[in-house]
Coordinates of C-alpha atoms and ligand atoms in Angstrom, one line a residue:
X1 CA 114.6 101.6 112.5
X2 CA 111.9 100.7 115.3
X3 CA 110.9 96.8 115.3
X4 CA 107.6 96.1 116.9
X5 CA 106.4 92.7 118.1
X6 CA 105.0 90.3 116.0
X7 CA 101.8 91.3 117.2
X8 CA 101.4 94.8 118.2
X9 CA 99.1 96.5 120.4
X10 CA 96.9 98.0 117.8
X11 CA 97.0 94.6 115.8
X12 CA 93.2 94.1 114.7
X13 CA 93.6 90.8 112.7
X14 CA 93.6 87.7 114.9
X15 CA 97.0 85.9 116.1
X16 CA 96.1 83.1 114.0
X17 CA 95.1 85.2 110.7
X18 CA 97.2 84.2 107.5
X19 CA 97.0 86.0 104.6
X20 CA 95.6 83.4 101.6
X21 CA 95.3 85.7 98.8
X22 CA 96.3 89.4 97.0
X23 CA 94.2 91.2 94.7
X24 CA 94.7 94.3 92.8
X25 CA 91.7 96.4 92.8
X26 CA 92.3 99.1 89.8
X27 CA 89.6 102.0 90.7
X28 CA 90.0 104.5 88.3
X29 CA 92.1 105.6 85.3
X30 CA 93.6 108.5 83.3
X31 CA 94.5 107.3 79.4
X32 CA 95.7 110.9 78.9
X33 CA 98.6 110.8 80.9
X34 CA 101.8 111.4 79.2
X35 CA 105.5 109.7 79.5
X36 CA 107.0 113.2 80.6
X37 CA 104.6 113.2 83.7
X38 CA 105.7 110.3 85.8
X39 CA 109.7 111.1 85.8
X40 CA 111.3 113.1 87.8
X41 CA 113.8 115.4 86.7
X42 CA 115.8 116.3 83.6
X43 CA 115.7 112.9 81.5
X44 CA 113.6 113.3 78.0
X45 CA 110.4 111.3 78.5
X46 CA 108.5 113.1 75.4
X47 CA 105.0 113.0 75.2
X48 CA 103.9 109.9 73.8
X49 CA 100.9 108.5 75.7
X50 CA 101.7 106.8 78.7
X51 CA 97.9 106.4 80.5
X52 CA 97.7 105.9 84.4
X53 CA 95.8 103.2 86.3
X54 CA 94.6 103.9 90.2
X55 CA 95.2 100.5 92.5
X56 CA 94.4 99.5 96.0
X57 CA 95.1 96.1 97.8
X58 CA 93.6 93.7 99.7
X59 CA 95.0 91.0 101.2
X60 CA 92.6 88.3 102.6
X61 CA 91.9 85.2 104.1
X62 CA 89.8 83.1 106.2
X63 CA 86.6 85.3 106.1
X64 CA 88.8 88.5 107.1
X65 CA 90.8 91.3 104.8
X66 CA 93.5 93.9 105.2
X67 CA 92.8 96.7 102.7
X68 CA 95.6 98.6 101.4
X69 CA 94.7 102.5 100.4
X70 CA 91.6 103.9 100.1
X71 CA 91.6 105.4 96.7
X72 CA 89.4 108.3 95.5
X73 CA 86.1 108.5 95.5
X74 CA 84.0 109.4 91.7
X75 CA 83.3 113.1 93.5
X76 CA 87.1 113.9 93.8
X77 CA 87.4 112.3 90.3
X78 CA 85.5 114.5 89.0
X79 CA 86.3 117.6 90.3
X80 CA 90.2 116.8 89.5
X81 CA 89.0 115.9 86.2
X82 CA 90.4 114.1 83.6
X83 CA 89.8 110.8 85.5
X84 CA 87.7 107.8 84.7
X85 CA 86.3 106.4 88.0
X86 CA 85.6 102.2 87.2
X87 CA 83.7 101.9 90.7
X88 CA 83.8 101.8 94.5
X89 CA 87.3 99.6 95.8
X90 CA 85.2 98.7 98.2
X91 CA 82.3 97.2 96.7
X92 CA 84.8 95.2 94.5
X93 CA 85.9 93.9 97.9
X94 CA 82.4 92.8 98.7
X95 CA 82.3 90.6 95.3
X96 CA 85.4 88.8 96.6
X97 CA 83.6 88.0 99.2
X98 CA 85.4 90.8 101.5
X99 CA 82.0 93.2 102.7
X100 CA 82.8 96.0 104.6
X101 CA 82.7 94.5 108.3
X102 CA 85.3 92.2 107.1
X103 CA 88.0 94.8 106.9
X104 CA 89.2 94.8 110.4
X105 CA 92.6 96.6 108.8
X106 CA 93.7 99.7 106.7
X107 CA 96.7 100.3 105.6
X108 CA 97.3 103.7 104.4
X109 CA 101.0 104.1 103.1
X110 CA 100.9 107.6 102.2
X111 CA 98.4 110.6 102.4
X112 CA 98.0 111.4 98.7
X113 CA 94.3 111.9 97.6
X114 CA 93.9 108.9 95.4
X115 CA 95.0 106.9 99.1
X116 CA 92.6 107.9 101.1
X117 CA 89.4 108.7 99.8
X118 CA 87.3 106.0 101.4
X119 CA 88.6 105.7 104.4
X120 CA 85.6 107.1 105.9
X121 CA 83.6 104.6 104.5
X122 CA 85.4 102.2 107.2
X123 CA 84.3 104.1 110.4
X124 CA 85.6 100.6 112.2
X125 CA 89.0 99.2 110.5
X126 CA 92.3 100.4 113.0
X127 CA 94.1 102.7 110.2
X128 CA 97.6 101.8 110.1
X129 CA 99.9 104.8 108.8
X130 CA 103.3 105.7 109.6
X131 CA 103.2 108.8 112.0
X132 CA 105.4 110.9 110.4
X133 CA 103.2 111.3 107.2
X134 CA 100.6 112.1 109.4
X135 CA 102.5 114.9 111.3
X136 CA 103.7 116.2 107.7
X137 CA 100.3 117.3 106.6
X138 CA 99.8 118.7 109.7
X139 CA 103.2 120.2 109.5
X140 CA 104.1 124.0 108.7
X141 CA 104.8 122.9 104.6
X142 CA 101.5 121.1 104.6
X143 CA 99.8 124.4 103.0
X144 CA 102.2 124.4 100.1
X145 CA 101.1 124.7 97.1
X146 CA 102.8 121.6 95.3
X147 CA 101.7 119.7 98.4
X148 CA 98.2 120.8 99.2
X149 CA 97.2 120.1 95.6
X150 CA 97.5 116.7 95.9
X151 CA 95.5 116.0 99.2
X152 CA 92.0 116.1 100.4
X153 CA 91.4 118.1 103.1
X154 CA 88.2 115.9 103.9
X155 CA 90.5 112.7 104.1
X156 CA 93.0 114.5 106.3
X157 CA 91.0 115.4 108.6
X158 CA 88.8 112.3 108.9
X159 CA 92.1 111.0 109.8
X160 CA 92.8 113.5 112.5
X161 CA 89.6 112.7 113.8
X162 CA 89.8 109.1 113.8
X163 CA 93.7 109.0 115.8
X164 CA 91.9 111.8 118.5
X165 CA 89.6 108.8 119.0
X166 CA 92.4 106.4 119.2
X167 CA 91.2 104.5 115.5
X168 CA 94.9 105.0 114.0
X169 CA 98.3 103.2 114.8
X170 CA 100.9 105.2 113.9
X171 CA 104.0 103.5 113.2
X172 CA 107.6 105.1 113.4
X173 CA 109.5 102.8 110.7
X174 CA 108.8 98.7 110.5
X175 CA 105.9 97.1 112.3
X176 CA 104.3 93.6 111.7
X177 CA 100.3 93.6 112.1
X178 CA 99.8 90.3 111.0
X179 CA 101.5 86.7 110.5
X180 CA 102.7 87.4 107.1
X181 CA 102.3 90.9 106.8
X182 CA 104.4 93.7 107.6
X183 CA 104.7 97.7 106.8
X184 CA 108.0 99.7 106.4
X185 CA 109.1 103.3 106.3
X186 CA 110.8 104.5 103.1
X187 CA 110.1 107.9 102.8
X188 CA 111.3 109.8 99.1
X189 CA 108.0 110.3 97.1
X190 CA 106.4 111.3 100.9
X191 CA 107.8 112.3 104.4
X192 CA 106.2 108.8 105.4
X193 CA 105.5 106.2 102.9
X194 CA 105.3 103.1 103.3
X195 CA 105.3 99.7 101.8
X196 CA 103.7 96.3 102.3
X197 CA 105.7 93.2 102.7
X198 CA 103.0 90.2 102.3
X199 CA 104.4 86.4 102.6
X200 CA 101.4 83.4 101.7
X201 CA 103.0 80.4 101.8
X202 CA 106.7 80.8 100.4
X203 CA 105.6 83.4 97.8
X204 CA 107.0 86.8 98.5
X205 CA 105.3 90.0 97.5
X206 CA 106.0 94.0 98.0
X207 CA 103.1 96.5 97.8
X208 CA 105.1 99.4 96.4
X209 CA 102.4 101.3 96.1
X210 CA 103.8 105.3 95.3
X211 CA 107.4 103.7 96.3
X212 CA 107.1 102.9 92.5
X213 CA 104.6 104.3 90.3
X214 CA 105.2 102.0 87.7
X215 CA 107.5 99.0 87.0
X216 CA 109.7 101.3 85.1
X217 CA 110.7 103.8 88.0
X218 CA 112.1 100.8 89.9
X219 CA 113.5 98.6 87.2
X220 CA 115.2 101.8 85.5
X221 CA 115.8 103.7 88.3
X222 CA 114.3 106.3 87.7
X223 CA 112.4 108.0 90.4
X224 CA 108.5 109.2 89.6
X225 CA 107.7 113.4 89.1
X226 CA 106.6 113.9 92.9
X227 CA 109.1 113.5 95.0
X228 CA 109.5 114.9 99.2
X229 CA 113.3 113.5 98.9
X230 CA 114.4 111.9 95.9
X231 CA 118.0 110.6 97.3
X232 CA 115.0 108.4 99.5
X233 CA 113.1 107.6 96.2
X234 CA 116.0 105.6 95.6
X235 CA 116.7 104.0 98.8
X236 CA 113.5 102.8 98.2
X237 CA 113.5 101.2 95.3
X238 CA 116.9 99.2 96.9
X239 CA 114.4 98.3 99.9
X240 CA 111.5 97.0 98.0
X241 CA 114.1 94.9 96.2
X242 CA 115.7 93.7 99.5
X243 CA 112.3 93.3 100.8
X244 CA 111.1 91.3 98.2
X245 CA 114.0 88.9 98.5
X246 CA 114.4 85.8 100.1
X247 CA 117.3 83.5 100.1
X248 CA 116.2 80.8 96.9
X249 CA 114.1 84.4 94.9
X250 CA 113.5 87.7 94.4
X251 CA 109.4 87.9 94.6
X252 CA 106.9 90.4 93.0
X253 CA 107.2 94.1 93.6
X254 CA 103.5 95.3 92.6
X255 CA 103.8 99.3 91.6
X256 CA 101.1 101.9 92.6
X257 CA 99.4 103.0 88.9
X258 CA 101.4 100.9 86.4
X259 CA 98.5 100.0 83.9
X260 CA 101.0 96.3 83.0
X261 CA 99.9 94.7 85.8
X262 CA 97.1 93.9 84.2
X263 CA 99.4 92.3 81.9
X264 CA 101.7 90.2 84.5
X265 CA 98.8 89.0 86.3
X266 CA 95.1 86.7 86.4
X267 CA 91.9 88.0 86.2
X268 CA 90.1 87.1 88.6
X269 CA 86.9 84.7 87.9
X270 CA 84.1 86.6 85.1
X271 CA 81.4 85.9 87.4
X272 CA 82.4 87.9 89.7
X273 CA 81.4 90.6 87.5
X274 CA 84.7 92.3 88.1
X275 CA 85.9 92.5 84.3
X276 CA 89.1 95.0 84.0
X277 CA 88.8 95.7 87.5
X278 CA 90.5 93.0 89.6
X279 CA 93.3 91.0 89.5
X280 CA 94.9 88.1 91.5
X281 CA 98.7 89.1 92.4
X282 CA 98.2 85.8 94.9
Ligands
LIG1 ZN1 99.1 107.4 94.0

């Protein structure tokens, strides 16, 4: 596994940036979904309801944000149907004080459509992927069926475009890009995913993002429906664990679309006019 220097290269957030705070940003929903759609293999599920919730991430401080995803946008909704789009991520970011020109960083830790839908809507954050998700949809499976479904082409090749012009750091394993904040490689539900390790104070927290669809992959181990390796999907729940570990505790591990963590967390302020939409993980 590659270790990178605290501060790398293609760091955009200044050396003596600290992240202060997590939110949750849910974008979008599906209440239709059902328990046999988010578990891989051959255990019984059934079909009772089990709806879907659509997250990204930022983590911010001091007047300056690292975004985590860039979800769908209400046209992709809509054409994939069956989706209920709650708003722009990014203008939810704006209410928290977080506009636009204060996202200096985006995260992207896989290359699903519902990861990357605005990410041309931050023509000037450095896009921080790992570089062998980006070769794999450019790869000679990309076409696939099972895999082309679930991307955008439009997304893809904004991203193309935007490491041509030297706008994406692509990592090969670990990397830090901030005090505090850190990426890794785990591969399993894509050739590339990644996680985010976030530290404020002594609190420990793991973006699982896809890693773990939902608290119940991870705690039950049992890997979601959409898998690239799903040996790795397990791996990976044993990483986010070790990640989220320190010596005295075992912190949160926040899943991708798991509708509880609007259960296990704080709302953020009702002025902020962001009812059902944000919540404060730190
Ligand atoms: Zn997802």
């Amino acid at each position: 596994m590659t270790r990178r220097p605290l501060i790398p290269r293609n760091a955009t957030m200044r050396p003596e940036w600290k992240p202060e705070h997590i939110y949750a940003i849910r974008y979008a929903t599906r209440p239709t979904a059902l328990r046999h759609e988010h578990f891989y293999g051959h255990i019984d599920c059934g079909d009772d309801s089990m709806p879907i919730d659509y997250f990204v991430w930022l983590i911010a401080g001091q007047g300056e944000a690292i975004l985590v995803d860039a979800g769908f946008t209400p046209e992709v909704g809509a054409r994939r149907g069956d989706r209920i789009h709650l708003g722009s991520p990014l203008e939810a970011a704006e209410a928290l004080g977080y506009p636009i020109a204060a996202i200096k960083s985006l995260i992207i830790t896989h290359g699903h459509y519902d990861h990357t839908g605005y990410v041309h809507e931050l023509p000037a954050a450095k896009v921080h992927m790992q570089e062998r998700e980006l070769a794999f949809w450019v790869s000679r499976h990309a076409h696939k069926e099972m895999y082309r479904a679930i991307l955008e082409e439009n997304d893809l090749l904004e991203l193309v475009r935007r490491n041509l012009s030297g706008g994406v750091d692509l990592i090969t394993g670990d990397a830090q890009l901030a005090q505090g904040v850190s990426v890794h490689l785990v591969s399993g539900h894509t050739a590339g995913m990644q996680v985010v390790r976030v530290v404020v104070d002594d609190q420990v927290v793991v973006l699982a993002s896809d890693a773990s669809h939902f608290f119940e992959n991870i705690e039950a181990d049992k890997p979601f429906s959409i898998t690239h390796s799903t040996p790795q999907m397990f791996d990976a729940f044993d990483r986010a664990f070790e990640l989220a570990s320190s010596a005295t505790a075992v912190g949160q591990i926040i899943p991708g679309h798991d509708p509880r963590v609007r259960d296990r967390l704080a709302p953020v302020d009702p002025a902020l006019g962001l009812d059902g939409r944000v919540w404060q993980i730190v």
